[in-house]
Amino acid sequence: MKSLKRWLLAAFSMMMAALILSGCMPGGMPEKMGPYKCYYGDVDYASVLRWNDITYMDNNDGDISGLKTGDRIGKINYRKADHQCPRNPMQNGDATVLEVGTPLYAVKGYKTSARLMAGERLYEATDNPSAQTMNDLLDIEGKIKTVRFTSGMDGSPLKDFTPEANAVFIREYPKLKYIPFDQLSKETKQWVGDKYWLEIEMTDGSSRRITYNTMFEAFHPSCYATPELARLVEEQRKLIYVK
């Protein structure tokens, strides 16, 4: 069973957008020094990298054994964990914890704007200023197999969507308008409200964790649900408790 800390890092990747873009959660008191921040004490870094102006985060929960590595596209040039006063914001080729020189590869079947392999780890896009839809961000149209509710405590599966609901979600979710999380965060009062935890399983066996905010009927990675999808999520959630 995955630890709670590991699960929360993945589930809250975009909720912590400001920290992810700077790449860290300081354990000591930061001191501003121009465009830089110096950290004194422990720093708990989420594993993030930036490439072609897109921010990616390590998918540390999914099964990636079915994925195939494509062409090499670059390497990591700068590691924030090596610096007490790391540069901020992150630049292309920067990573938080990946070693300098770590090669970056495409993932066969996916656009590099959605997924990269760094070493042997899968990194998925969490912020893309060029994206217009969720499919632009995630490149998942035609690749979703199953959607299910999972536990907010440890990520364990609770219940799959029914086949009918699954078909609707698979068709409609990739079409939703992508909204940068800093914008959605402002519109949702810093993402307040009750949340459901879901997992999108792909046909290749990999998966993507997403969150649904019941107060604002919004998903994260960041987009608003259509009325149809909002009703569908609520209806499917009730089935968890039906014996």
PDB file of C-alpha atoms in Angstrom:
ATOM      1  CA  MET A   1       0.000   0.000   0.000  1.00  0.00           C
ATOM      2  CA  LYS A   2       1.346   3.410  -0.951  1.00  0.00           C
ATOM      3  CA  SER A   3       2.087   5.751   1.910  1.00  0.00           C
ATOM      4  CA  LEU A   4      -0.255   8.654   2.566  1.00  0.00           C
ATOM      5  CA  LYS A   5       2.521  11.150   1.865  1.00  0.00           C
ATOM      6  CA  ARG A   6       3.274   9.620  -1.514  1.00  0.00           C
ATOM      7  CA  TRP A   7      -0.390   9.581  -2.485  1.00  0.00           C
ATOM      8  CA  LEU A   8      -0.972  13.195  -1.468  1.00  0.00           C
ATOM      9  CA  LEU A   9       2.032  14.402  -3.428  1.00  0.00           C
ATOM     10  CA  ALA A  10       0.544  12.946  -6.597  1.00  0.00           C
ATOM     11  CA  ALA A  11      -3.053  13.915  -5.925  1.00  0.00           C
ATOM     12  CA  PHE A  12      -2.267  17.500  -4.966  1.00  0.00           C
ATOM     13  CA  SER A  13       0.256  18.164  -7.729  1.00  0.00           C
ATOM     14  CA  MET A  14      -1.701  21.012  -9.263  1.00  0.00           C
ATOM     15  CA  MET A  15      -3.268  22.198  -6.023  1.00  0.00           C
ATOM     16  CA  MET A  16       0.235  23.136  -4.961  1.00  0.00           C
ATOM     17  CA  ALA A  17       0.910  24.859  -8.278  1.00  0.00           C
ATOM     18  CA  ALA A  18       2.906  27.745  -6.892  1.00  0.00           C
ATOM     19  CA  LEU A  19       5.156  25.412  -4.927  1.00  0.00           C
ATOM     20  CA  ILE A  20       5.504  23.007  -7.814  1.00  0.00           C
ATOM     21  CA  LEU A  21       6.610  25.748 -10.184  1.00  0.00           C
ATOM     22  CA  SER A  22       9.205  26.764  -7.625  1.00  0.00           C
ATOM     23  CA  GLY A  23       9.579  23.044  -6.982  1.00  0.00           C
ATOM     24  CA  CYS A  24       9.674  22.823  -3.222  1.00  0.00           C
ATOM     25  CA  MET A  25       8.049  22.975   0.161  1.00  0.00           C
ATOM     26  CA  PRO A  26      10.454  24.589   2.593  1.00  0.00           C
ATOM     27  CA  GLY A  27      11.005  23.163   6.026  1.00  0.00           C
ATOM     28  CA  GLY A  28      12.911  26.259   7.144  1.00  0.00           C
ATOM     29  CA  MET A  29      12.225  29.968   6.849  1.00  0.00           C
ATOM     30  CA  PRO A  30      12.915  31.266   3.328  1.00  0.00           C
ATOM     31  CA  GLU A  31      14.788  34.494   2.767  1.00  0.00           C
ATOM     32  CA  LYS A  32      14.139  36.385  -0.457  1.00  0.00           C
ATOM     33  CA  MET A  33      17.210  37.416  -2.392  1.00  0.00           C
ATOM     34  CA  GLY A  34      16.139  39.124  -5.604  1.00  0.00           C
ATOM     35  CA  PRO A  35      14.593  36.505  -7.952  1.00  0.00           C
ATOM     36  CA  TYR A  36      15.970  33.694  -5.772  1.00  0.00           C
ATOM     37  CA  LYS A  37      14.936  32.135  -2.475  1.00  0.00           C
ATOM     38  CA  CYS A  38      17.386  30.663  -0.049  1.00  0.00           C
ATOM     39  CA  TYR A  39      16.259  27.770   2.144  1.00  0.00           C
ATOM     40  CA  TYR A  40      17.741  26.997   5.523  1.00  0.00           C
ATOM     41  CA  GLY A  41      16.886  23.571   6.882  1.00  0.00           C
ATOM     42  CA  ASP A  42      15.219  20.628   5.190  1.00  0.00           C
ATOM     43  CA  VAL A  43      13.405  21.066   1.876  1.00  0.00           C
ATOM     44  CA  ASP A  44      10.849  18.474   0.772  1.00  0.00           C
ATOM     45  CA  TYR A  45      10.874  18.588  -3.019  1.00  0.00           C
ATOM     46  CA  ALA A  46       8.126  17.241  -5.235  1.00  0.00           C
ATOM     47  CA  SER A  47       9.754  15.576  -8.246  1.00  0.00           C
ATOM     48  CA  VAL A  48       9.132  18.072 -11.032  1.00  0.00           C
ATOM     49  CA  LEU A  49      10.826  18.967 -14.286  1.00  0.00           C
ATOM     50  CA  ARG A  50      10.336  21.655 -16.914  1.00  0.00           C
ATOM     51  CA  TRP A  51      10.747  21.171 -20.655  1.00  0.00           C
ATOM     52  CA  ASN A  52       9.573  23.278 -23.607  1.00  0.00           C
ATOM     53  CA  ASP A  53       7.789  25.626 -21.174  1.00  0.00           C
ATOM     54  CA  ILE A  54       5.705  22.717 -19.811  1.00  0.00           C
ATOM     55  CA  THR A  55       5.813  21.561 -16.194  1.00  0.00           C
ATOM     56  CA  TYR A  56       5.761  17.805 -15.576  1.00  0.00           C
ATOM     57  CA  MET A  57       5.416  15.837 -12.353  1.00  0.00           C
ATOM     58  CA  ASP A  58       6.532  12.325 -11.485  1.00  0.00           C
ATOM     59  CA  ASN A  59       3.735   9.740 -11.654  1.00  0.00           C
ATOM     60  CA  ASN A  60       4.970   7.600  -8.775  1.00  0.00           C
ATOM     61  CA  ASP A  61       1.846   5.455  -8.350  1.00  0.00           C
ATOM     62  CA  GLY A  62       0.995   4.044 -11.745  1.00  0.00           C
ATOM     63  CA  ASP A  63       2.053   0.836 -13.498  1.00  0.00           C
ATOM     64  CA  ILE A  64       4.272   1.889 -16.387  1.00  0.00           C
ATOM     65  CA  SER A  65       5.410  -1.584 -17.426  1.00  0.00           C
ATOM     66  CA  GLY A  66       3.239  -1.383 -20.557  1.00  0.00           C
ATOM     67  CA  LEU A  67       4.816   1.873 -21.769  1.00  0.00           C
ATOM     68  CA  LYS A  68       7.587   1.973 -24.352  1.00  0.00           C
ATOM     69  CA  THR A  69      10.346   4.565 -24.453  1.00  0.00           C
ATOM     70  CA  GLY A  70      10.724   6.573 -27.638  1.00  0.00           C
ATOM     71  CA  ASP A  71      13.445   8.874 -28.928  1.00  0.00           C
ATOM     72  CA  ARG A  72      15.792  10.729 -26.634  1.00  0.00           C
ATOM     73  CA  ILE A  73      14.841  14.420 -26.659  1.00  0.00           C
ATOM     74  CA  GLY A  74      17.215  16.002 -24.147  1.00  0.00           C
ATOM     75  CA  LYS A  75      18.584  15.863 -20.636  1.00  0.00           C
ATOM     76  CA  ILE A  76      18.353  17.573 -17.247  1.00  0.00           C
ATOM     77  CA  ASN A  77      20.750  20.506 -16.988  1.00  0.00           C
ATOM     78  CA  TYR A  78      20.055  21.856 -13.502  1.00  0.00           C
ATOM     79  CA  ARG A  79      18.995  20.260 -10.197  1.00  0.00           C
ATOM     80  CA  LYS A  80      17.351  22.503  -7.618  1.00  0.00           C
ATOM     81  CA  ALA A  81      18.193  20.179  -4.741  1.00  0.00           C
ATOM     82  CA  ASP A  82      21.880  20.915  -5.333  1.00  0.00           C
ATOM     83  CA  HIS A  83      21.446  24.589  -4.464  1.00  0.00           C
ATOM     84  CA  GLN A  84      20.652  26.395  -1.231  1.00  0.00           C
ATOM     85  CA  CYS A  85      19.466  29.364  -3.318  1.00  0.00           C
ATOM     86  CA  PRO A  86      17.914  27.679  -6.402  1.00  0.00           C
ATOM     87  CA  ARG A  87      16.797  29.776  -9.319  1.00  0.00           C
ATOM     88  CA  ASN A  88      13.126  30.537  -9.574  1.00  0.00           C
ATOM     89  CA  PRO A  89      11.081  30.186 -11.702  1.00  0.00           C
ATOM     90  CA  MET A  90      12.267  26.908 -13.166  1.00  0.00           C
ATOM     91  CA  GLN A  91      13.789  27.043 -16.636  1.00  0.00           C
ATOM     92  CA  ASN A  92      13.640  24.507 -19.445  1.00  0.00           C
ATOM     93  CA  GLY A  93      15.880  21.584 -18.544  1.00  0.00           C
ATOM     94  CA  ASP A  94      15.517  22.194 -14.806  1.00  0.00           C
ATOM     95  CA  ALA A  95      14.404  19.532 -12.324  1.00  0.00           C
ATOM     96  CA  THR A  96      13.936  19.482  -8.596  1.00  0.00           C
ATOM     97  CA  VAL A  97      15.498  16.136  -7.673  1.00  0.00           C
ATOM     98  CA  LEU A  98      16.550  14.435 -10.913  1.00  0.00           C
ATOM     99  CA  GLU A  99      20.321  14.318 -11.320  1.00  0.00           C
ATOM    100  CA  VAL A 100      21.978  16.592 -13.857  1.00  0.00           C
ATOM    101  CA  GLY A 101      22.499  14.587 -17.027  1.00  0.00           C
ATOM    102  CA  THR A 102      19.382  12.427 -16.584  1.00  0.00           C
ATOM    103  CA  PRO A 103      18.185  11.685 -20.140  1.00  0.00           C
ATOM    104  CA  LEU A 104      14.671  12.617 -21.254  1.00  0.00           C
ATOM    105  CA  TYR A 105      12.754  10.412 -23.673  1.00  0.00           C
ATOM    106  CA  ALA A 106       9.473  10.507 -25.513  1.00  0.00           C
ATOM    107  CA  VAL A 107       6.820   7.925 -24.589  1.00  0.00           C
ATOM    108  CA  LYS A 108       5.607   5.959 -27.599  1.00  0.00           C
ATOM    109  CA  GLY A 109       1.951   6.637 -28.329  1.00  0.00           C
ATOM    110  CA  TYR A 110       1.911   9.981 -26.485  1.00  0.00           C
ATOM    111  CA  LYS A 111       2.869  13.516 -27.391  1.00  0.00           C
ATOM    112  CA  THR A 112       5.941  14.793 -25.590  1.00  0.00           C
ATOM    113  CA  SER A 113       3.822  17.719 -24.406  1.00  0.00           C
ATOM    114  CA  ALA A 114       1.849  15.228 -22.276  1.00  0.00           C
ATOM    115  CA  ARG A 115       4.358  12.613 -21.132  1.00  0.00           C
ATOM    116  CA  LEU A 116       8.095  12.150 -20.827  1.00  0.00           C
ATOM    117  CA  MET A 117      10.314   9.421 -19.446  1.00  0.00           C
ATOM    118  CA  ALA A 118      13.177  10.646 -17.288  1.00  0.00           C
ATOM    119  CA  GLY A 119      15.504   7.780 -16.599  1.00  0.00           C
ATOM    120  CA  GLU A 120      12.995   5.032 -15.802  1.00  0.00           C
ATOM    121  CA  ARG A 121      10.284   7.278 -14.341  1.00  0.00           C
ATOM    122  CA  LEU A 122       7.145   8.606 -16.020  1.00  0.00           C
ATOM    123  CA  TYR A 123       6.534  12.359 -15.884  1.00  0.00           C
ATOM    124  CA  GLU A 124       3.140  13.784 -16.827  1.00  0.00           C
ATOM    125  CA  ALA A 125       2.233  17.348 -17.771  1.00  0.00           C
ATOM    126  CA  THR A 126       0.601  19.406 -15.039  1.00  0.00           C
ATOM    127  CA  ASP A 127       0.848  22.856 -16.632  1.00  0.00           C
ATOM    128  CA  ASN A 128       0.970  23.718 -20.323  1.00  0.00           C
ATOM    129  CA  PRO A 129       0.403  27.352 -21.375  1.00  0.00           C
ATOM    130  CA  SER A 130      -0.396  26.240 -24.938  1.00  0.00           C
ATOM    131  CA  ALA A 131      -3.116  23.726 -23.992  1.00  0.00           C
ATOM    132  CA  GLN A 132      -6.733  24.535 -24.823  1.00  0.00           C
ATOM    133  CA  THR A 133      -8.424  21.283 -23.788  1.00  0.00           C
ATOM    134  CA  MET A 134      -7.709  18.479 -21.346  1.00  0.00           C
ATOM    135  CA  ASN A 135      -6.653  16.341 -24.277  1.00  0.00           C
ATOM    136  CA  ASP A 136      -4.097  18.986 -25.234  1.00  0.00           C
ATOM    137  CA  LEU A 137      -2.678  18.663 -21.718  1.00  0.00           C
ATOM    138  CA  LEU A 138      -2.905  14.890 -21.224  1.00  0.00           C
ATOM    139  CA  ASP A 139      -3.177  13.348 -24.731  1.00  0.00           C
ATOM    140  CA  ILE A 140      -5.726  10.763 -23.565  1.00  0.00           C
ATOM    141  CA  GLU A 141      -8.429  10.810 -26.227  1.00  0.00           C
ATOM    142  CA  GLY A 142      -9.114   7.238 -27.326  1.00  0.00           C
ATOM    143  CA  LYS A 143      -6.728   5.873 -24.687  1.00  0.00           C
ATOM    144  CA  ILE A 144      -8.926   5.678 -21.563  1.00  0.00           C
ATOM    145  CA  LYS A 145     -10.004   2.220 -20.469  1.00  0.00           C
ATOM    146  CA  THR A 146     -11.678   2.719 -17.078  1.00  0.00           C
ATOM    147  CA  VAL A 147     -12.527   5.457 -14.585  1.00  0.00           C
ATOM    148  CA  ARG A 148     -12.902   4.648 -10.880  1.00  0.00           C
ATOM    149  CA  PHE A 149     -13.222   6.237  -7.465  1.00  0.00           C
ATOM    150  CA  THR A 150     -10.277   5.743  -5.131  1.00  0.00           C
ATOM    151  CA  SER A 151      -9.613   6.324  -1.451  1.00  0.00           C
ATOM    152  CA  GLY A 152      -8.365   9.767  -0.465  1.00  0.00           C
ATOM    153  CA  MET A 153      -6.352   8.111   2.302  1.00  0.00           C
ATOM    154  CA  ASP A 154      -4.205   5.619   0.413  1.00  0.00           C
ATOM    155  CA  GLY A 155      -5.349   5.610  -3.222  1.00  0.00           C
ATOM    156  CA  SER A 156      -6.860   2.137  -3.051  1.00  0.00           C
ATOM    157  CA  PRO A 157      -9.703   1.472  -5.544  1.00  0.00           C
ATOM    158  CA  LEU A 158     -13.294   1.897  -4.330  1.00  0.00           C
ATOM    159  CA  LYS A 159     -15.558   1.395  -7.350  1.00  0.00           C
ATOM    160  CA  ASP A 160     -15.359   1.541 -11.150  1.00  0.00           C
ATOM    161  CA  PHE A 161     -17.830   3.627 -13.118  1.00  0.00           C
ATOM    162  CA  THR A 162     -20.594   1.601 -14.756  1.00  0.00           C
ATOM    163  CA  PRO A 163     -19.976   0.795 -18.438  1.00  0.00           C
ATOM    164  CA  GLU A 164     -22.529   3.411 -19.517  1.00  0.00           C
ATOM    165  CA  ALA A 165     -21.045   6.142 -17.301  1.00  0.00           C
ATOM    166  CA  ASN A 166     -17.551   5.110 -18.290  1.00  0.00           C
ATOM    167  CA  ALA A 167     -18.408   5.609 -21.975  1.00  0.00           C
ATOM    168  CA  VAL A 168     -19.723   9.125 -21.320  1.00  0.00           C
ATOM    169  CA  PHE A 169     -16.677  10.117 -19.287  1.00  0.00           C
ATOM    170  CA  ILE A 170     -14.287   8.718 -21.893  1.00  0.00           C
ATOM    171  CA  ARG A 171     -16.045  10.739 -24.596  1.00  0.00           C
ATOM    172  CA  GLU A 172     -16.493  14.032 -22.743  1.00  0.00           C
ATOM    173  CA  TYR A 173     -13.553  14.486 -20.362  1.00  0.00           C
ATOM    174  CA  PRO A 174     -10.871  15.025 -23.035  1.00  0.00           C
ATOM    175  CA  LYS A 175     -13.033  17.804 -24.574  1.00  0.00           C
ATOM    176  CA  LEU A 176     -13.198  19.922 -21.414  1.00  0.00           C
ATOM    177  CA  LYS A 177     -11.571  23.341 -21.544  1.00  0.00           C
ATOM    178  CA  TYR A 178      -8.194  23.394 -19.824  1.00  0.00           C
ATOM    179  CA  ILE A 179      -7.749  26.178 -17.271  1.00  0.00           C
ATOM    180  CA  PRO A 180      -4.345  27.022 -15.746  1.00  0.00           C
ATOM    181  CA  PHE A 181      -4.500  26.062 -12.096  1.00  0.00           C
ATOM    182  CA  ASP A 182      -3.523  29.477 -10.760  1.00  0.00           C
ATOM    183  CA  GLN A 183      -6.633  30.843 -12.498  1.00  0.00           C
ATOM    184  CA  LEU A 184      -8.866  28.009 -11.266  1.00  0.00           C
ATOM    185  CA  SER A 185      -7.464  28.391  -7.761  1.00  0.00           C
ATOM    186  CA  LYS A 186      -8.552  32.037  -7.657  1.00  0.00           C
ATOM    187  CA  GLU A 187     -11.985  31.224  -9.043  1.00  0.00           C
ATOM    188  CA  THR A 188     -12.514  28.430  -6.499  1.00  0.00           C
ATOM    189  CA  LYS A 189     -11.186  30.317  -3.467  1.00  0.00           C
ATOM    190  CA  GLN A 190      -8.004  28.225  -3.296  1.00  0.00           C
ATOM    191  CA  TRP A 191      -9.843  24.992  -4.163  1.00  0.00           C
ATOM    192  CA  VAL A 192     -12.015  24.904  -1.027  1.00  0.00           C
ATOM    193  CA  GLY A 193     -14.818  22.339  -0.757  1.00  0.00           C
ATOM    194  CA  ASP A 194     -15.285  18.588  -0.518  1.00  0.00           C
ATOM    195  CA  LYS A 195     -13.354  16.461  -2.973  1.00  0.00           C
ATOM    196  CA  TYR A 196     -13.613  13.061  -4.615  1.00  0.00           C
ATOM    197  CA  TRP A 197     -10.552  11.123  -5.739  1.00  0.00           C
ATOM    198  CA  LEU A 198     -10.556   9.322  -9.072  1.00  0.00           C
ATOM    199  CA  GLU A 199      -8.190   7.316 -11.226  1.00  0.00           C
ATOM    200  CA  ILE A 200      -8.196   7.189 -15.016  1.00  0.00           C
ATOM    201  CA  GLU A 201      -6.729   3.901 -16.239  1.00  0.00           C
ATOM    202  CA  MET A 202      -5.366   3.852 -19.787  1.00  0.00           C
ATOM    203  CA  THR A 203      -5.503   0.990 -22.254  1.00  0.00           C
ATOM    204  CA  ASP A 204      -1.734   0.556 -21.841  1.00  0.00           C
ATOM    205  CA  GLY A 205      -2.122  -0.086 -18.091  1.00  0.00           C
ATOM    206  CA  SER A 206      -0.790   3.281 -16.925  1.00  0.00           C
ATOM    207  CA  SER A 207      -3.036   5.571 -14.917  1.00  0.00           C
ATOM    208  CA  ARG A 208      -3.613   9.197 -14.027  1.00  0.00           C
ATOM    209  CA  ARG A 209      -4.982  10.417 -10.687  1.00  0.00           C
ATOM    210  CA  ILE A 210      -7.482  13.290 -10.776  1.00  0.00           C
ATOM    211  CA  THR A 211      -9.569  15.112  -8.174  1.00  0.00           C
ATOM    212  CA  TYR A 212     -13.142  16.403  -8.335  1.00  0.00           C
ATOM    213  CA  ASN A 213     -14.289  19.406  -6.288  1.00  0.00           C
ATOM    214  CA  THR A 214     -17.978  19.065  -5.424  1.00  0.00           C
ATOM    215  CA  MET A 215     -18.493  22.717  -4.468  1.00  0.00           C
ATOM    216  CA  PHE A 216     -17.325  24.152  -7.781  1.00  0.00           C
ATOM    217  CA  GLU A 217     -17.909  21.088  -9.994  1.00  0.00           C
ATOM    218  CA  ALA A 218     -14.310  21.233 -11.149  1.00  0.00           C
ATOM    219  CA  PHE A 219     -11.624  18.679 -11.881  1.00  0.00           C
ATOM    220  CA  HIS A 220      -7.929  18.888 -11.278  1.00  0.00           C
ATOM    221  CA  PRO A 221      -5.850  18.777 -13.442  1.00  0.00           C
ATOM    222  CA  SER A 222      -7.763  21.947 -13.887  1.00  0.00           C
ATOM    223  CA  CYS A 223     -11.030  22.236 -15.741  1.00  0.00           C
ATOM    224  CA  TYR A 224     -14.716  22.652 -14.983  1.00  0.00           C
ATOM    225  CA  ALA A 225     -17.127  19.754 -15.457  1.00  0.00           C
ATOM    226  CA  THR A 226     -20.064  20.106 -17.800  1.00  0.00           C
ATOM    227  CA  PRO A 227     -23.482  19.751 -16.102  1.00  0.00           C
ATOM    228  CA  GLU A 228     -23.695  16.265 -17.622  1.00  0.00           C
ATOM    229  CA  LEU A 229     -20.363  15.169 -16.156  1.00  0.00           C
ATOM    230  CA  ALA A 230     -21.134  16.765 -12.785  1.00  0.00           C
ATOM    231  CA  ARG A 231     -24.380  14.755 -12.537  1.00  0.00           C
ATOM    232  CA  LEU A 232     -22.609  11.613 -13.707  1.00  0.00           C
ATOM    233  CA  VAL A 233     -19.888  11.862 -11.043  1.00  0.00           C
ATOM    234  CA  GLU A 234     -22.454  12.361  -8.280  1.00  0.00           C
ATOM    235  CA  GLU A 235     -24.602   9.464  -9.495  1.00  0.00           C
ATOM    236  CA  GLN A 236     -21.611   7.130  -9.722  1.00  0.00           C
ATOM    237  CA  ARG A 237     -20.388   8.180  -6.284  1.00  0.00           C
ATOM    238  CA  LYS A 238     -23.678   7.077  -4.706  1.00  0.00           C
ATOM    239  CA  LEU A 239     -23.191   3.589  -6.122  1.00  0.00           C
ATOM    240  CA  ILE A 240     -20.169   3.063  -3.858  1.00  0.00           C
ATOM    241  CA  TYR A 241     -22.537   2.699  -0.931  1.00  0.00           C
ATOM    242  CA  VAL A 242     -25.119   0.489  -2.652  1.00  0.00           C
ATOM    243  CA  LYS A 243     -24.847  -3.135  -1.551  1.00  0.00           C
TER     244      LYS A 243
END
